[in-house]
Short mmCIF file of C-alpha atoms and ligand atoms in Angstrom, two decimals:
data_model
loop_
_atom_site.label_atom_id
_atom_site.label_comp_id
_atom_site.label_asym_id
_atom_site.label_seq_id
_atom_site.Cartn_x
_atom_site.Cartn_y
_atom_site.Cartn_z
CA MET A 14 13.56 -26.01 -10.81
CA THR A 15 13.63 -27.45 -7.36
CA GLY A 16 13.22 -31.19 -6.84
CA LYS A 17 10.01 -30.91 -5.49
CA ALA A 18 8.87 -28.71 -8.76
CA LYS A 19 10.46 -31.31 -11.39
CA ARG A 20 8.43 -34.23 -9.19
CA GLN A 21 5.40 -31.54 -9.45
CA ALA A 22 5.56 -31.13 -13.09
CA SER A 23 6.50 -34.63 -14.21
CA ALA A 24 3.54 -35.87 -12.33
CA GLY A 25 1.03 -34.08 -14.73
CA SER A 26 2.73 -34.00 -18.04
CA SER A 27 0.55 -37.28 -19.26
CA ARG A 28 -2.94 -38.30 -17.81
CA ASP A 29 -1.86 -40.00 -14.40
CA ALA A 30 -3.43 -43.57 -14.20
CA MET A 31 -3.00 -43.69 -10.67
CA LEU A 32 -4.61 -40.13 -9.68
CA ALA A 33 -7.23 -41.03 -12.44
CA PHE A 34 -8.48 -44.18 -10.71
CA LEU A 35 -8.22 -42.45 -7.25
CA LYS A 36 -10.45 -39.63 -8.37
CA ASP A 37 -13.25 -41.99 -10.15
CA ARG A 38 -13.47 -43.61 -6.50
CA ARG A 39 -13.24 -40.83 -4.90
CA GLY A 40 -13.99 -41.20 -1.15
CA GLU A 41 -13.61 -44.56 -1.36
CA TRP A 42 -11.04 -47.02 -0.10
CA VAL A 43 -8.76 -48.88 -2.77
CA SER A 44 -6.12 -51.46 -1.73
CA GLY A 45 -2.75 -51.24 -2.59
CA GLN A 46 -3.25 -54.31 -4.11
CA ILE A 47 -5.93 -53.33 -6.56
CA LEU A 48 -3.87 -49.97 -7.28
CA ALA A 49 -0.52 -51.89 -8.24
CA GLU A 50 -2.64 -54.21 -10.25
CA ARG A 51 -4.62 -51.59 -12.20
CA THR A 52 -1.50 -49.24 -12.51
CA ALA A 53 1.04 -51.99 -13.11
CA MET A 54 3.41 -50.84 -10.42
CA THR A 55 4.91 -52.26 -7.55
CA ARG A 56 3.41 -51.97 -4.08
CA ALA A 57 6.48 -49.98 -3.47
CA ALA A 58 6.35 -47.86 -6.27
CA VAL A 59 2.31 -46.96 -5.37
CA TRP A 60 3.24 -45.62 -2.06
CA LYS A 61 6.13 -43.55 -3.73
CA ARG A 62 3.59 -41.94 -6.04
CA ILE A 63 1.50 -41.35 -3.15
CA GLY A 64 3.53 -39.46 -1.53
CA VAL A 65 4.12 -37.29 -4.42
CA LEU A 66 0.32 -36.77 -5.15
CA ARG A 67 0.94 -35.86 -0.88
CA GLU A 68 3.70 -33.64 -1.14
CA ALA A 69 1.52 -31.60 -4.24
CA GLY A 70 -1.73 -31.22 -2.18
CA TYR A 71 -3.76 -33.98 -2.51
CA GLY A 72 -5.57 -35.34 0.62
CA ILE A 73 -4.84 -38.87 0.07
CA GLU A 74 -5.64 -40.99 3.60
CA ALA A 75 -3.68 -44.25 3.83
CA VAL A 76 -4.84 -46.96 6.48
CA THR A 77 -3.35 -50.44 7.04
CA ARG A 78 -5.51 -52.99 5.50
CA LYS A 79 -8.21 -50.82 4.11
CA GLY A 80 -5.30 -49.17 1.58
CA TYR A 81 -5.73 -45.79 0.11
CA ARG A 82 -8.44 -42.98 -0.01
CA LEU A 83 -8.27 -39.83 -1.96
CA GLN A 84 -10.38 -37.02 -0.52
CA GLU A 85 -9.33 -34.01 -1.55
CA ILE A 86 -8.18 -32.12 -4.51
CA PRO A 87 -5.89 -29.40 -4.00
CA ASP A 88 -6.88 -25.51 -4.83
CA ARG A 89 -3.97 -25.46 -7.20
CA LEU A 90 -2.86 -25.16 -10.83
CA LEU A 91 -1.11 -28.74 -10.80
CA PRO A 92 -0.49 -29.87 -14.26
CA SER A 93 -2.24 -33.08 -13.50
CA GLU A 94 -5.24 -31.02 -12.88
CA ILE A 95 -4.98 -29.10 -15.67
CA SER A 96 -4.63 -32.12 -18.41
CA ASP A 97 -7.17 -34.18 -16.82
CA GLY A 98 -10.31 -33.56 -19.18
CA LEU A 99 -8.46 -30.94 -21.36
CA LYS A 100 -10.23 -31.25 -24.75
CA THR A 101 -7.48 -29.80 -26.95
CA ARG A 102 -4.47 -31.33 -29.09
CA ILE A 103 -1.73 -28.65 -28.76
CA MET A 104 -2.76 -26.02 -26.20
CA GLY A 105 -1.44 -27.09 -22.84
CA ARG A 106 0.18 -30.79 -24.52
CA GLY A 107 3.35 -29.91 -24.46
CA GLU A 108 5.25 -29.51 -20.96
CA ILE A 109 3.34 -27.69 -18.24
CA ARG A 110 5.50 -26.13 -15.60
CA HIS A 111 3.62 -25.42 -12.39
CA LEU A 112 5.51 -23.07 -10.09
CA GLU A 113 4.86 -22.16 -6.47
CA GLU A 114 6.30 -18.25 -7.31
CA ALA A 115 7.56 -17.13 -10.46
CA ALA A 116 9.02 -13.40 -11.13
CA SER A 117 6.81 -13.80 -14.04
CA THR A 118 5.49 -16.55 -16.16
CA ASN A 119 6.15 -14.68 -19.24
CA GLN A 120 10.14 -14.82 -18.32
CA THR A 121 10.09 -18.52 -17.38
CA ALA A 122 8.40 -19.01 -21.15
CA LYS A 123 10.79 -16.95 -22.64
CA GLU A 124 13.56 -19.28 -21.57
CA MET A 125 11.93 -22.15 -22.34
CA ALA A 126 10.86 -20.99 -25.65
CA ILE A 127 14.39 -20.55 -26.02
CA SER A 128 15.64 -23.90 -24.96
CA GLY A 129 13.37 -25.17 -27.81
CA ALA A 130 9.91 -26.16 -25.96
CA PRO A 131 7.05 -26.88 -28.32
CA GLU A 132 4.04 -24.87 -29.22
CA GLY A 133 1.42 -25.41 -26.63
CA SER A 134 4.04 -25.52 -23.68
CA LEU A 135 2.57 -24.01 -20.73
CA VAL A 136 4.06 -21.93 -17.40
CA VAL A 137 1.61 -21.33 -14.58
CA ALA A 138 2.38 -20.16 -11.01
CA GLU A 139 0.42 -19.91 -7.92
CA ALA A 140 1.97 -16.13 -7.40
CA GLN A 141 4.48 -13.63 -9.45
CA SER A 142 6.59 -11.90 -7.49
CA TRP A 143 7.53 -9.50 -10.59
CA GLY A 144 4.14 -10.19 -12.60
CA ARG A 145 4.02 -7.55 -15.50
CA GLY A 146 1.77 -5.52 -17.57
CA ARG A 147 1.73 -3.79 -20.46
CA LEU A 148 3.65 -0.32 -20.48
CA ASP A 149 5.83 -1.64 -17.76
CA ARG A 150 3.29 -1.97 -15.34
CA CYS A 151 3.30 -4.11 -12.65
CA TRP A 152 0.41 -7.25 -12.40
CA PHE A 153 -1.14 -7.81 -8.89
CA SER A 154 -0.81 -11.76 -8.58
CA PRO A 155 -1.53 -12.83 -5.04
CA ALA A 156 -1.05 -16.27 -4.07
CA GLY A 157 -3.68 -19.18 -5.10
CA GLN A 158 -6.39 -16.37 -5.90
CA GLY A 159 -5.39 -15.77 -10.01
CA ILE A 160 -4.42 -17.27 -13.13
CA TYR A 161 -0.73 -16.53 -13.75
CA ALA A 162 -0.03 -18.30 -17.25
CA SER A 163 1.98 -18.01 -19.92
CA LEU A 164 1.54 -20.11 -23.12
CA ILE A 165 4.11 -20.60 -26.00
CA ILE A 166 3.13 -21.04 -29.72
CA ARG A 167 4.94 -20.49 -32.80
CA PRO A 168 2.44 -19.41 -35.41
CA PRO A 169 4.26 -19.16 -38.76
CA LEU A 170 3.60 -15.67 -39.43
CA PRO A 171 5.19 -12.15 -40.21
CA PRO A 172 5.94 -10.26 -37.46
CA SER A 173 3.76 -7.67 -39.11
CA GLU A 174 0.32 -9.67 -38.18
CA ALA A 175 1.80 -10.67 -34.71
CA SER A 176 -0.73 -8.51 -33.39
CA ARG A 177 -3.33 -10.60 -34.72
CA LEU A 178 -2.84 -13.05 -32.03
CA VAL A 179 -3.52 -10.26 -29.27
CA LEU A 180 -6.78 -9.93 -30.56
CA LEU A 181 -7.41 -13.44 -31.05
CA THR A 182 -6.36 -14.23 -27.26
CA ALA A 183 -9.02 -11.64 -25.87
CA VAL A 184 -11.66 -13.55 -27.77
CA ALA A 185 -10.36 -16.82 -26.09
CA VAL A 186 -10.24 -15.01 -22.69
CA ALA A 187 -13.68 -13.33 -22.92
CA GLU A 188 -15.53 -16.67 -24.39
CA ALA A 189 -13.89 -18.63 -21.61
CA LEU A 190 -15.20 -16.36 -19.29
CA ARG A 191 -18.72 -16.02 -20.24
CA GLU A 192 -19.17 -19.75 -20.90
CA THR A 193 -17.69 -20.52 -17.42
CA THR A 194 -19.02 -17.96 -15.10
CA GLY A 195 -21.90 -16.76 -17.47
CA LEU A 196 -20.56 -12.83 -16.65
CA ALA A 197 -20.69 -10.67 -19.68
CA ALA A 198 -17.30 -9.76 -20.18
CA THR A 199 -16.29 -7.59 -22.81
CA ILE A 200 -13.18 -6.24 -24.68
CA LYS A 201 -11.44 -2.96 -24.55
CA TRP A 202 -8.99 -2.60 -27.49
CA PRO A 203 -6.61 -3.94 -28.17
CA ASN A 204 -6.64 -6.83 -25.12
CA ASP A 205 -8.19 -5.74 -21.77
CA ILE A 206 -11.42 -7.91 -20.55
CA LEU A 207 -13.90 -5.92 -18.56
CA VAL A 208 -17.02 -6.83 -16.50
CA GLY A 209 -19.11 -4.06 -15.54
CA GLY A 210 -16.40 -1.70 -16.98
CA ARG A 211 -13.45 -3.23 -14.55
CA LYS A 212 -10.55 -5.16 -15.87
CA MET A 213 -10.90 -8.57 -14.65
CA ALA A 214 -7.99 -9.78 -17.24
CA GLY A 215 -5.14 -8.72 -19.10
CA ILE A 216 -2.83 -10.03 -21.60
CA LEU A 217 0.72 -9.69 -22.36
CA THR A 218 2.19 -10.99 -25.61
CA GLU A 219 5.56 -10.86 -26.47
CA LEU A 220 7.18 -12.20 -29.51
CA ALA A 221 10.68 -13.26 -30.45
CA MET A 222 11.23 -13.01 -34.41
CA GLU A 223 14.23 -14.58 -36.98
CA MET A 224 14.73 -13.03 -39.90
CA ASP A 225 11.04 -12.28 -41.11
CA ALA A 226 9.24 -14.71 -39.28
CA VAL A 227 8.09 -14.97 -35.71
CA ASN A 228 10.10 -17.59 -33.84
CA TYR A 229 8.07 -17.68 -30.87
CA MET A 230 5.37 -15.78 -28.96
CA VAL A 231 4.38 -15.88 -25.17
CA ILE A 232 0.68 -15.26 -24.46
CA GLY A 233 0.68 -14.02 -20.79
CA LEU A 234 -2.98 -14.21 -18.97
CA GLY A 235 -3.34 -12.71 -15.69
CA LEU A 236 -7.08 -13.26 -14.64
CA ASN A 237 -8.24 -12.28 -11.26
CA VAL A 238 -10.30 -14.85 -9.98
CA ASN A 239 -10.64 -15.39 -6.75
CA ILE A 240 -9.50 -12.06 -5.38
CA ASP A 241 -11.35 -9.97 -2.82
CA GLU A 242 -11.88 -6.48 -2.87
CA ALA A 243 -9.72 -5.48 0.24
CA ALA A 244 -7.09 -7.50 -1.07
CA PHE A 245 -6.58 -5.23 -4.13
CA PRO A 246 -4.02 -2.58 -3.57
CA ALA A 247 -5.86 0.94 -3.06
CA GLU A 248 -4.58 2.33 -6.71
CA PHE A 249 -6.21 -0.85 -8.44
CA ARG A 250 -9.75 -1.18 -6.15
CA SER A 251 -11.60 1.07 -8.33
CA ALA A 252 -10.70 0.19 -11.77
CA ALA A 253 -10.24 -3.84 -11.09
CA THR A 254 -12.29 -6.62 -10.39
CA SER A 255 -12.68 -10.55 -10.08
CA VAL A 256 -14.71 -13.16 -11.14
CA LEU A 257 -15.48 -13.37 -6.99
CA LEU A 258 -16.47 -10.04 -6.57
CA GLU A 259 -19.09 -9.89 -9.73
CA THR A 260 -20.73 -13.82 -9.03
CA GLY A 261 -20.27 -13.73 -5.15
CA VAL A 262 -18.38 -17.20 -5.43
CA PRO A 263 -15.43 -18.56 -5.97
CA PHE A 264 -14.67 -20.34 -8.95
CA SER A 265 -12.27 -23.49 -9.76
CA ARG A 266 -9.06 -21.62 -11.54
CA VAL A 267 -8.11 -25.04 -12.86
CA LEU A 268 -11.73 -25.25 -14.84
CA LEU A 269 -11.32 -21.40 -16.14
CA LEU A 270 -7.81 -22.33 -17.14
CA ARG A 271 -9.22 -25.36 -19.06
CA ARG A 272 -11.82 -23.42 -20.71
CA PHE A 273 -9.18 -20.55 -22.10
CA LEU A 274 -6.78 -23.12 -23.65
CA GLU A 275 -9.94 -24.73 -25.19
CA ALA A 276 -11.18 -21.85 -26.91
CA PHE A 277 -7.54 -20.23 -27.60
CA GLU A 278 -7.03 -23.51 -29.57
CA ASN A 279 -10.17 -23.33 -31.27
CA ARG A 280 -9.52 -19.56 -32.53
CA TYR A 281 -6.25 -20.41 -33.55
CA LEU A 282 -7.24 -23.14 -35.61
CA LEU A 283 -9.66 -21.53 -37.21
CA PHE A 284 -7.51 -18.66 -37.71
CA ARG A 285 -4.68 -20.61 -39.07
CA GLU A 286 -7.45 -22.40 -41.69
CA SER A 287 -9.25 -19.12 -42.34
CA GLY A 288 -7.38 -15.99 -41.59
CA PHE A 289 -7.77 -13.38 -39.52
CA ALA A 290 -11.55 -12.29 -40.75
CA PRO A 291 -13.50 -14.18 -38.71
CA ILE A 292 -11.61 -13.98 -35.41
CA LEU A 293 -12.04 -9.78 -36.15
CA ALA A 294 -15.40 -10.49 -36.33
CA ARG A 295 -16.16 -12.10 -33.55
CA TRP A 296 -13.90 -9.97 -31.62
CA LYS A 297 -16.28 -6.81 -32.64
CA THR A 298 -19.13 -8.61 -31.50
CA LEU A 299 -17.59 -8.79 -27.90
CA THR A 300 -16.56 -4.97 -27.74
CA ASP A 301 -18.68 -1.94 -27.08
CA MET A 302 -16.27 0.95 -27.82
CA THR A 303 -17.39 2.15 -31.65
CA GLY A 304 -18.87 5.82 -30.95
CA ARG A 305 -17.59 6.00 -27.41
CA GLN A 306 -15.22 9.24 -26.46
CA VAL A 307 -11.83 7.86 -25.45
CA THR A 308 -8.09 8.91 -24.88
CA VAL A 309 -5.46 6.70 -26.44
CA GLN A 310 -2.10 6.87 -24.68
CA THR A 311 0.42 5.50 -27.32
CA VAL A 312 3.97 5.51 -27.50
CA GLY A 313 3.79 8.34 -29.87
CA GLY A 314 1.86 10.56 -27.71
CA SER A 315 -1.91 10.81 -26.31
CA TYR A 316 -4.97 11.49 -28.68
CA ARG A 317 -8.31 11.78 -27.96
CA GLY A 318 -11.38 11.45 -29.97
CA LYS A 319 -14.22 9.20 -30.75
CA VAL A 320 -13.87 5.43 -31.83
CA ALA A 321 -15.08 5.41 -35.20
CA GLY A 322 -14.42 1.59 -35.73
CA PHE A 323 -11.54 -1.02 -36.20
CA ASP A 324 -9.83 -1.92 -39.84
CA GLY A 325 -9.33 -4.88 -41.05
CA ASP A 326 -6.30 -5.46 -39.13
CA GLY A 327 -7.80 -4.56 -35.91
CA PHE A 328 -6.31 -1.34 -35.55
CA LEU A 329 -8.30 1.42 -33.98
CA ILE A 330 -9.98 4.29 -36.09
CA LEU A 331 -9.74 7.22 -34.03
CA ARG A 332 -12.21 10.22 -35.29
CA ASP A 333 -10.51 13.48 -33.57
CA GLU A 334 -12.10 16.37 -32.28
CA LYS A 335 -10.97 18.02 -35.88
CA GLY A 336 -12.96 15.64 -37.66
CA GLY A 337 -9.33 13.87 -39.12
CA LYS A 338 -8.90 10.09 -38.95
CA LEU A 339 -6.05 8.32 -36.90
CA ARG A 340 -5.48 4.59 -37.63
CA LEU A 341 -3.53 3.32 -34.17
CA VAL A 342 -1.70 0.21 -33.86
CA SER A 343 -1.44 -0.25 -30.38
CA GLY A 344 -2.09 2.05 -27.17
CA ASP A 345 -3.64 2.18 -23.60
CA VAL A 346 -7.42 3.04 -23.92
CA GLN A 347 -9.31 5.22 -21.28
CA MET A 348 -13.37 5.97 -21.84
CA VAL A 349 -14.19 9.52 -21.25
C1 LIG B 20 -1.98 -5.74 -18.85
O1 LIG B 20 -1.38 -4.99 -18.47
O2 LIG B 20 -3.02 -5.91 -18.88
C2 LIG B 20 -1.47 -7.47 -19.23
C3 LIG B 20 -1.23 -8.11 -17.62
C4 LIG B 20 -0.66 -9.33 -18.09
C5 LIG B 20 -0.22 -10.24 -16.75
C6 LIG B 20 -0.03 -11.74 -16.91
S1 LIG B 20 0.10 -12.33 -15.42
C7 LIG B 20 1.10 -14.03 -16.34
C8 LIG B 20 2.11 -13.21 -17.33
N1 LIG B 20 3.20 -13.01 -16.79
C9 LIG B 20 3.58 -11.47 -16.36
O3 LIG B 20 4.52 -11.13 -15.80
N2 LIG B 20 2.64 -10.87 -17.19
C10 LIG B 20 1.54 -11.52 -17.57
#
């Protein structure tokens, strides 16, 4: 991590008293003396901290005999912004590592998990140079326009049940989008998030196991927030969409990410307490695939047929053209 990234990360690991004070008085002048008193810092430490916040993108004016005035909060996925007002106990409560550019946030999160990062630790990046999707595809990750985030969890589960968390994550993303933007987000099995038939978000989960238990899982979320149509590479344009494209207005990435963390925690605690059935029931209300003709690309080959439904493990039941039934664990679905 660079010195700058380190300072940004530590700036947000707990609610920052000085930033909170300035935010409560946004647009007003606050003297250095008052800031020092209220935050139990020296005047010199206040000045230093102002410098760090400015470096992270906060627009703070400083004028002799007037003091400091917060004018602008940056549109960046800063830890201090993500944690401010976040209503979770676990998710986003470990380390939040913010990177200007990651190769892949999943890769960074795996390294953190191996070094012992606790459940709920999070990696966010403004851009990715090697954003990865399912089936070895790449994930378009332009700077400042999307959410590229990877969450570390340590569920006490056998690896055979890890795919349940994939469906759970899709529920959380769809719920966060519906609640924040009002868009009718749906789920394409197992975990693509669509709006109007086009993909708005994707999830890449990766897992490490020890003996017969999950050691850690990395939940990677890519969400197209403020990406304009022309910005999408030609090969994605007809199949992809963004919050901006669907609503016509730009949205706060921080707010969306916070809602995702809250929805995820909510569903995760329900899963830990009551098992998979209530999660699957909710997942089913968010998909409109049953009865549709599809082709499913799996590692074992490609299958065509009608979606008969989903079983208790969340596997897709496909009725093929000869009337036979197939139970598919994972794959990439194309509606036909
Ligand atoms: C998909 O193919 O639908 C999954 C896309 C997942 C993209 C996200 S962006 C953050 C995280 N880091 C990655 O490299 N991939 C995931």
